[in-house]
């Protein structure tokens, strides 16, 4: 935090490293899916697109964690508050249930939840469900941009 490097570069570096870690998880999931017979696409561009979607999603969640760290300033608070935010985001996304069967208030949260767009992109790319990939990737890019901006503005608090 004492480097003359712009704060946004530090945040982008952390977000990039989270994306690289997520790549290993994607490889494991894809291998397991093939081993158990899940009908995935064999199109290399779709598989590459899934890596990009996961990279953007993990970058967003890394920025969310860094933003929370900049607000709470203590590791024990960070872990609790991080779980308190990320678990509802998971359950208020389309990862488990179709948006159509959700109560109206959860559906509203799902529409602004970046995880919903990541899941939609992954389903569209890997198993061929209908998806608006331009919207999905656009929302993920905006979410990462906002995440980097917010985290970079809050990171100075950690240096104090």
Coordinates of N, CA and C in Angstrom, one line a residue:
X1 N 0.8 -1.2 0.0 CA 0.0 0.0 0.0 C 0.8 1.3 0.0
X2 N 2.2 1.1 0.1 CA 3.0 2.3 0.1 C 3.6 2.6 -1.3
X3 N 3.3 1.7 -2.2 CA 3.8 1.9 -3.6 C 3.2 3.1 -4.3
X4 N 3.9 3.7 -5.2 CA 3.3 4.8 -6.0 C 2.3 4.3 -7.1
X5 N 2.1 3.1 -7.2 CA 1.2 2.5 -8.2 C -0.2 2.9 -7.9
X6 N -1.0 3.2 -8.9 CA -2.4 3.6 -8.6 C -3.1 2.5 -7.9
X7 N -4.0 2.9 -7.0 CA -4.8 1.9 -6.3 C -5.6 0.9 -7.2
X8 N -6.1 1.5 -8.2 CA -6.9 0.6 -9.2 C -6.0 -0.5 -9.8
X9 N -4.7 -0.2 -10.0 CA -3.8 -1.3 -10.5 C -3.6 -2.4 -9.5
X10 N -3.5 -2.0 -8.2 CA -3.4 -3.0 -7.1 C -4.7 -3.9 -7.1
X11 N -5.8 -3.2 -7.2 CA -7.1 -4.0 -7.1 C -7.2 -4.9 -8.3
X12 N -6.9 -4.4 -9.5 CA -6.9 -5.2 -10.7 C -6.0 -6.4 -10.6
X13 N -4.8 -6.2 -10.0 CA -3.9 -7.3 -9.8 C -4.5 -8.4 -8.9
X14 N -5.1 -8.0 -7.8 CA -5.8 -8.9 -6.9 C -6.9 -9.6 -7.6
X15 N -7.7 -8.9 -8.4 CA -8.8 -9.5 -9.1 C -8.3 -10.4 -10.2
X16 N -7.3 -10.1 -10.9 CA -6.7 -11.0 -11.9 C -6.2 -12.3 -11.2
X17 N -5.6 -12.2 -10.1 CA -5.1 -13.4 -9.4 C -6.3 -14.3 -9.0
X18 N -7.4 -13.7 -8.6 CA -8.5 -14.5 -8.2 C -9.1 -15.2 -9.5
X19 N -9.0 -14.5 -10.6 CA -9.4 -15.1 -11.9 C -8.6 -16.3 -12.2
X20 N -7.3 -16.2 -12.0 CA -6.4 -17.3 -12.4 C -6.7 -18.5 -11.5
X21 N -6.9 -18.3 -10.2 CA -7.3 -19.4 -9.3 C -8.6 -20.0 -9.7
X22 N -9.5 -19.2 -10.2 CA -10.8 -19.8 -10.7 C -10.6 -20.6 -11.9
X23 N -9.6 -20.4 -12.7 CA -9.4 -21.2 -13.9 C -9.2 -22.7 -13.6
X24 N -8.4 -22.9 -12.5 CA -8.1 -24.3 -12.0 C -9.5 -24.9 -11.7
X25 N -10.3 -24.2 -11.0 CA -11.6 -24.7 -10.6 C -12.5 -25.1 -11.9
X26 N -12.4 -24.2 -12.9 CA -13.2 -24.5 -14.1 C -12.7 -25.8 -14.7
X27 N -11.4 -26.0 -14.8 CA -10.8 -27.2 -15.4 C -11.3 -28.4 -14.6
X28 N -11.2 -28.4 -13.3 CA -11.7 -29.5 -12.5 C -13.2 -29.8 -12.8
X29 N -14.0 -28.8 -12.8 CA -15.4 -29.0 -13.0 C -15.7 -29.5 -14.4
X30 N -15.0 -29.0 -15.4 CA -15.2 -29.5 -16.8 C -14.8 -31.0 -16.9
X31 N -13.7 -31.3 -16.2 CA -13.2 -32.7 -16.3 C -14.2 -33.7 -15.6
X32 N -14.7 -33.2 -14.4 CA -15.7 -34.0 -13.7 C -17.0 -34.2 -14.5
X33 N -17.4 -33.1 -15.2 CA -18.6 -33.2 -16.0 C -18.4 -34.2 -17.1
X34 N -17.3 -34.2 -17.7 CA -17.0 -35.1 -18.8 C -17.0 -36.6 -18.3
X35 N -16.4 -36.8 -17.1 CA -16.3 -38.1 -16.5 C -17.7 -38.6 -16.1
X36 N -18.6 -37.8 -15.7 CA -19.9 -38.3 -15.3 C -20.9 -38.2 -16.4
X37 N -20.5 -37.7 -17.5 CA -21.4 -37.8 -18.7 C -22.3 -36.6 -18.9
X38 N -22.0 -35.5 -18.4 CA -22.8 -34.3 -18.6 C -22.6 -33.8 -20.1
X39 N -23.6 -33.6 -20.8 CA -23.5 -33.2 -22.2 C -23.1 -31.7 -22.3
X40 N -21.8 -31.5 -22.4 CA -21.2 -30.2 -22.6 C -20.9 -30.0 -24.0
X41 N -20.7 -28.7 -24.4 CA -20.3 -28.4 -25.7 C -18.8 -28.8 -25.9
X42 N -18.5 -29.1 -27.2 CA -17.1 -29.4 -27.5 C -16.5 -28.2 -28.3
X43 N -17.3 -27.1 -28.4 CA -16.8 -26.0 -29.2 C -15.7 -25.2 -28.3
X44 N -14.5 -25.1 -28.8 CA -13.4 -24.5 -28.1 C -13.7 -23.0 -27.8
X45 N -14.5 -22.3 -28.6 CA -14.8 -20.9 -28.3 C -15.8 -20.8 -27.2
X46 N -16.7 -21.7 -27.1 CA -17.7 -21.7 -26.0 C -16.9 -22.0 -24.7
X47 N -16.0 -23.0 -24.7 CA -15.2 -23.3 -23.5 C -14.4 -22.1 -23.1
X48 N -13.7 -21.5 -24.1 CA -13.0 -20.3 -23.8 C -13.8 -19.2 -23.2
X49 N -15.0 -19.0 -23.7 CA -16.0 -18.0 -23.2 C -16.4 -18.3 -21.8
X50 N -16.5 -19.6 -21.4 CA -16.8 -20.0 -20.0 C -15.6 -19.6 -19.1
X51 N -14.4 -19.7 -19.6 CA -13.3 -19.2 -18.8 C -13.3 -17.7 -18.5
X52 N -13.7 -17.0 -19.6 CA -13.9 -15.5 -19.5 C -15.0 -15.1 -18.5
X53 N -16.1 -15.8 -18.6 CA -17.2 -15.6 -17.7 C -16.8 -15.8 -16.2
X54 N -16.1 -16.9 -16.0 CA -15.7 -17.2 -14.6 C -14.6 -16.2 -14.1
X55 N -13.7 -15.8 -15.0 CA -12.7 -14.8 -14.7 C -13.4 -13.5 -14.3
X56 N -14.4 -13.1 -15.0 CA -15.1 -11.8 -14.7 C -15.9 -12.0 -13.3
X57 N -16.5 -13.1 -13.2 CA -17.3 -13.3 -11.9 C -16.4 -13.4 -10.7
X58 N -15.2 -14.1 -10.8 CA -14.3 -14.1 -9.7 C -13.7 -12.8 -9.4
X59 N -13.4 -12.0 -10.5 CA -12.8 -10.7 -10.3 C -13.8 -9.8 -9.5
X60 N -15.1 -9.9 -9.9 CA -16.1 -9.1 -9.2 C -16.1 -9.5 -7.7
X61 N -16.2 -10.8 -7.4 CA -16.3 -11.2 -6.0 C -15.0 -10.8 -5.2
X62 N -13.8 -10.9 -5.9 CA -12.6 -10.4 -5.2 C -12.7 -8.9 -4.9
X63 N -13.2 -8.1 -5.8 CA -13.4 -6.7 -5.6 C -14.4 -6.5 -4.5
X64 N -15.4 -7.3 -4.4 CA -16.4 -7.1 -3.4 C -15.8 -7.4 -2.0
X65 N -14.9 -8.4 -1.9 CA -14.2 -8.8 -0.7 C -13.3 -7.6 -0.3
X66 N -12.6 -7.1 -1.3 CA -11.6 -6.0 -1.0 C -12.4 -4.7 -0.5
X67 N -13.6 -4.5 -1.1 CA -14.4 -3.4 -0.7 C -14.9 -3.5 0.8
X68 N -15.3 -4.7 1.1 CA -15.7 -5.0 2.5 C -14.5 -4.8 3.4
X69 N -13.4 -5.3 3.0 CA -12.2 -5.2 3.8 C -11.9 -3.7 4.1
X70 N -12.0 -2.9 3.0 CA -11.8 -1.4 3.2 C -12.8 -0.8 4.1
X71 N -14.0 -1.4 4.2 CA -15.0 -0.8 5.1 C -14.8 -1.3 6.6
X72 N -14.6 -2.5 6.8 CA -14.6 -3.1 8.2 C -13.2 -3.1 8.8
X73 N -12.2 -3.1 8.1 CA -10.8 -3.0 8.6 C -10.3 -4.1 9.5
X74 N -11.1 -5.1 9.7 CA -10.6 -6.2 10.6 C -11.0 -7.5 10.0
X75 N -10.0 -8.5 10.0 CA -10.2 -9.8 9.3 C -11.4 -10.5 9.9
X76 N -11.6 -10.5 11.2 CA -12.7 -11.3 11.7 C -14.0 -10.8 11.3
X77 N -14.1 -9.5 11.2 CA -15.4 -8.9 10.6 C -15.5 -9.2 9.1
X78 N -14.4 -9.1 8.4 CA -14.4 -9.4 7.0 C -15.0 -10.7 6.7
X79 N -14.6 -11.7 7.4 CA -15.1 -13.1 7.1 C -16.6 -13.2 7.4
X80 N -17.0 -12.7 8.5 CA -18.5 -12.8 8.8 C -19.3 -12.0 7.8
X81 N -18.9 -10.7 7.6 CA -19.7 -9.9 6.7 C -19.6 -10.4 5.3
X82 N -18.5 -10.9 4.9 CA -18.4 -11.5 3.5 C -19.3 -12.6 3.3
X83 N -19.4 -13.5 4.3 CA -20.3 -14.6 4.2 C -21.8 -14.1 4.2
X84 N -22.0 -13.1 5.0 CA -23.4 -12.6 5.1 C -23.8 -12.0 3.8
X85 N -22.9 -11.5 3.0 CA -23.3 -10.9 1.7 C -23.2 -11.9 0.6
X86 N -22.2 -12.8 0.5 CA -22.1 -13.7 -0.6 C -23.1 -14.8 -0.6
X87 N -23.4 -15.4 0.5 CA -24.4 -16.5 0.5 C -25.7 -16.0 0.0
X88 N -26.3 -14.9 0.5 CA -27.6 -14.4 -0.1 C -27.5 -14.2 -1.6
X89 N -26.3 -13.6 -2.1 CA -26.2 -13.4 -3.5 C -26.3 -14.7 -4.3
X90 N -25.7 -15.8 -3.7 CA -25.8 -17.1 -4.3 C -27.2 -17.6 -4.4
X91 N -27.9 -17.5 -3.2 CA -29.3 -18.0 -3.2 C -30.3 -17.1 -4.0
X92 N -29.9 -15.8 -4.1 CA -30.8 -14.9 -4.9 C -30.3 -14.8 -6.3
X93 N -29.7 -15.8 -6.8 CA -29.3 -15.8 -8.2 C -30.0 -17.0 -8.9
X94 N -29.8 -17.2 -10.2 CA -30.5 -18.3 -10.9 C -29.6 -19.6 -10.8
X95 N -28.7 -19.7 -9.9 CA -27.8 -20.8 -9.8 C -28.6 -22.1 -9.4
X96 N -29.5 -21.9 -8.5 CA -30.3 -23.1 -8.0 C -31.7 -23.2 -8.6
X97 N -32.3 -22.1 -8.8 CA -33.7 -22.1 -9.2 C -33.9 -21.2 -10.4
X98 N -34.9 -21.5 -11.2 CA -35.2 -20.6 -12.3 C -35.8 -19.3 -11.7
X99 N -35.5 -18.2 -12.4 CA -36.0 -16.9 -11.9 C -37.5 -16.9 -11.9
X100 N -38.1 -17.6 -12.8 CA -39.6 -17.5 -12.9 C -40.3 -18.1 -11.7
X101 N -39.7 -19.0 -10.9 CA -40.4 -19.6 -9.7 C -40.0 -18.8 -8.4
X102 N -39.2 -17.8 -8.5 CA -38.8 -17.0 -7.3 C -39.9 -16.1 -6.9
X103 N -40.0 -15.8 -5.6 CA -40.9 -14.7 -5.2 C -40.4 -13.4 -5.9
X104 N -41.4 -12.4 -6.1 CA -41.1 -11.2 -6.8 C -39.9 -10.4 -6.2
X105 N -39.8 -10.4 -4.9 CA -38.7 -9.6 -4.3 C -37.3 -10.3 -4.6
X106 N -37.3 -11.6 -4.6 CA -36.0 -12.3 -4.9 C -35.7 -12.2 -6.4
X107 N -36.8 -12.2 -7.2 CA -36.6 -12.0 -8.6 C -35.9 -10.6 -8.9
X108 N -36.3 -9.6 -8.2 CA -35.8 -8.3 -8.4 C -34.3 -8.3 -8.0
X109 N -33.9 -8.9 -6.9 CA -32.5 -9.0 -6.5 C -31.7 -9.8 -7.6
X110 N -32.3 -10.9 -8.1 CA -31.7 -11.7 -9.1 C -31.3 -10.9 -10.3
X111 N -32.2 -9.9 -10.7 CA -32.0 -9.1 -11.9 C -30.8 -8.2 -11.8
X112 N -30.4 -7.8 -10.5 CA -29.2 -6.9 -10.4 C -28.0 -7.7 -9.8
X113 N -28.1 -9.0 -9.7 CA -27.1 -9.8 -9.1 C -26.1 -10.3 -10.2
X114 N -24.8 -9.9 -10.2 CA -23.9 -10.3 -11.2 C -23.8 -11.9 -11.3
X115 N -24.0 -12.6 -10.2 CA -23.9 -14.0 -10.3 C -24.9 -14.6 -11.2
X116 N -26.1 -14.0 -11.3 CA -27.1 -14.5 -12.2 C -26.7 -14.5 -13.6
X117 N -26.0 -13.4 -14.0 CA -25.5 -13.3 -15.3 C -24.3 -14.2 -15.7
X118 N -23.5 -14.4 -14.6 CA -22.4 -15.4 -14.8 C -23.0 -16.8 -15.1
X119 N -24.0 -17.2 -14.3 CA -24.6 -18.5 -14.4 C -25.3 -18.6 -15.7
X120 N -26.0 -17.6 -16.1 CA -26.7 -17.6 -17.4 C -25.7 -17.8 -18.6
X121 N -24.6 -17.0 -18.5 CA -23.5 -17.2 -19.6 C -23.0 -18.6 -19.6
X122 N -22.7 -19.1 -18.4 CA -22.1 -20.5 -18.4 C -23.0 -21.5 -18.9
X123 N -24.3 -21.4 -18.5 CA -25.3 -22.4 -19.1 C -25.4 -22.2 -20.6
X124 N -25.5 -21.0 -21.0 CA -25.6 -20.8 -22.5 C -24.4 -21.3 -23.3
X125 N -23.2 -21.0 -22.7 CA -22.0 -21.5 -23.4 C -21.8 -23.0 -23.4
X126 N -22.0 -23.6 -22.2 CA -21.6 -24.9 -22.0 C -22.6 -26.0 -22.3
X127 N -23.9 -25.6 -22.0 CA -24.9 -26.7 -22.2 C -26.0 -26.2 -23.2
X128 N -25.8 -25.0 -23.8 CA -26.7 -24.5 -24.9 C -28.1 -24.0 -24.5
X129 N -28.3 -23.7 -23.2 CA -29.6 -23.1 -22.9 C -29.6 -21.7 -23.5
X130 N -30.8 -21.2 -23.7 CA -30.9 -19.8 -24.3 C -30.3 -18.8 -23.3
X131 N -29.5 -17.9 -23.9 CA -28.8 -16.9 -23.1 C -28.6 -15.7 -24.0
X132 N -28.6 -14.5 -23.3 CA -28.2 -13.3 -24.0 C -26.8 -13.0 -23.6
X133 N -25.8 -13.5 -24.3 CA -24.4 -13.4 -23.9 C -23.9 -12.0 -23.9
X134 N -24.4 -11.2 -24.8 CA -24.0 -9.7 -24.8 C -24.4 -9.1 -23.5
X135 N -25.6 -9.3 -23.1 CA -26.1 -8.8 -21.8 C -25.3 -9.4 -20.6
X136 N -25.1 -10.7 -20.6 CA -24.4 -11.4 -19.5 C -23.0 -10.8 -19.4
X137 N -22.2 -10.8 -20.4 CA -20.9 -10.3 -20.4 C -20.8 -8.8 -20.1
X138 N -21.8 -8.1 -20.6 CA -21.9 -6.6 -20.4 C -22.1 -6.3 -18.9
X139 N -23.0 -7.0 -18.3 CA -23.3 -6.8 -16.8 C -22.0 -7.2 -16.0
X140 N -21.4 -8.3 -16.4 CA -20.2 -8.7 -15.7 C -19.1 -7.7 -15.8
X141 N -18.9 -7.1 -17.0 CA -17.9 -6.1 -17.2 C -18.2 -4.9 -16.3
X142 N -19.4 -4.4 -16.3 CA -19.9 -3.3 -15.5 C -19.7 -3.6 -14.1
X143 N -20.0 -4.8 -13.6 CA -19.9 -5.1 -12.2 C -18.4 -5.1 -11.8
X144 N -17.5 -5.6 -12.6 CA -16.1 -5.6 -12.3 C -15.6 -4.1 -12.3
X145 N -16.0 -3.3 -13.2 CA -15.6 -1.9 -13.3 C -16.0 -1.2 -12.0
X146 N -17.3 -1.4 -11.6 CA -17.8 -0.8 -10.4 C -17.0 -1.3 -9.2
X147 N -16.8 -2.6 -9.2 CA -16.0 -3.3 -8.1 C -14.6 -2.7 -7.9
X148 N -13.9 -2.6 -9.0 CA -12.6 -2.0 -9.0 C -12.6 -0.6 -8.5
X149 N -13.5 0.2 -9.0 CA -13.6 1.6 -8.6 C -13.9 1.7 -7.1
X150 N -14.9 1.0 -6.6 CA -15.2 1.1 -5.2 C -14.1 0.6 -4.3
X151 N -13.5 -0.6 -4.7 CA -12.4 -1.1 -3.8 C -11.2 -0.2 -3.8
X152 N -10.9 0.4 -5.0 CA -9.7 1.3 -5.1 C -10.0 2.5 -4.2
X153 N -11.2 3.0 -4.1 CA -11.5 4.2 -3.3 C -11.4 3.8 -1.8
X154 N -11.7 2.6 -1.4 CA -11.7 2.2 0.0 C -10.4 1.6 0.5
X155 N -9.5 1.2 -0.4 CA -8.3 0.5 0.0 C -7.3 1.4 0.8
X156 N -7.3 2.7 0.6 CA -6.5 3.6 1.4 C -6.8 3.5 2.9
X157 N -8.0 3.1 3.3 CA -8.3 3.0 4.7 C -7.5 1.9 5.3
X158 N -7.1 0.8 4.6 CA -6.4 -0.3 5.1 C -4.9 0.1 5.5
X159 N -4.4 1.1 4.8 CA -3.0 1.6 5.0 C -2.9 2.4 6.3
X160 N -4.0 2.9 6.8 CA -4.0 3.8 8.0 C -4.0 3.0 9.3

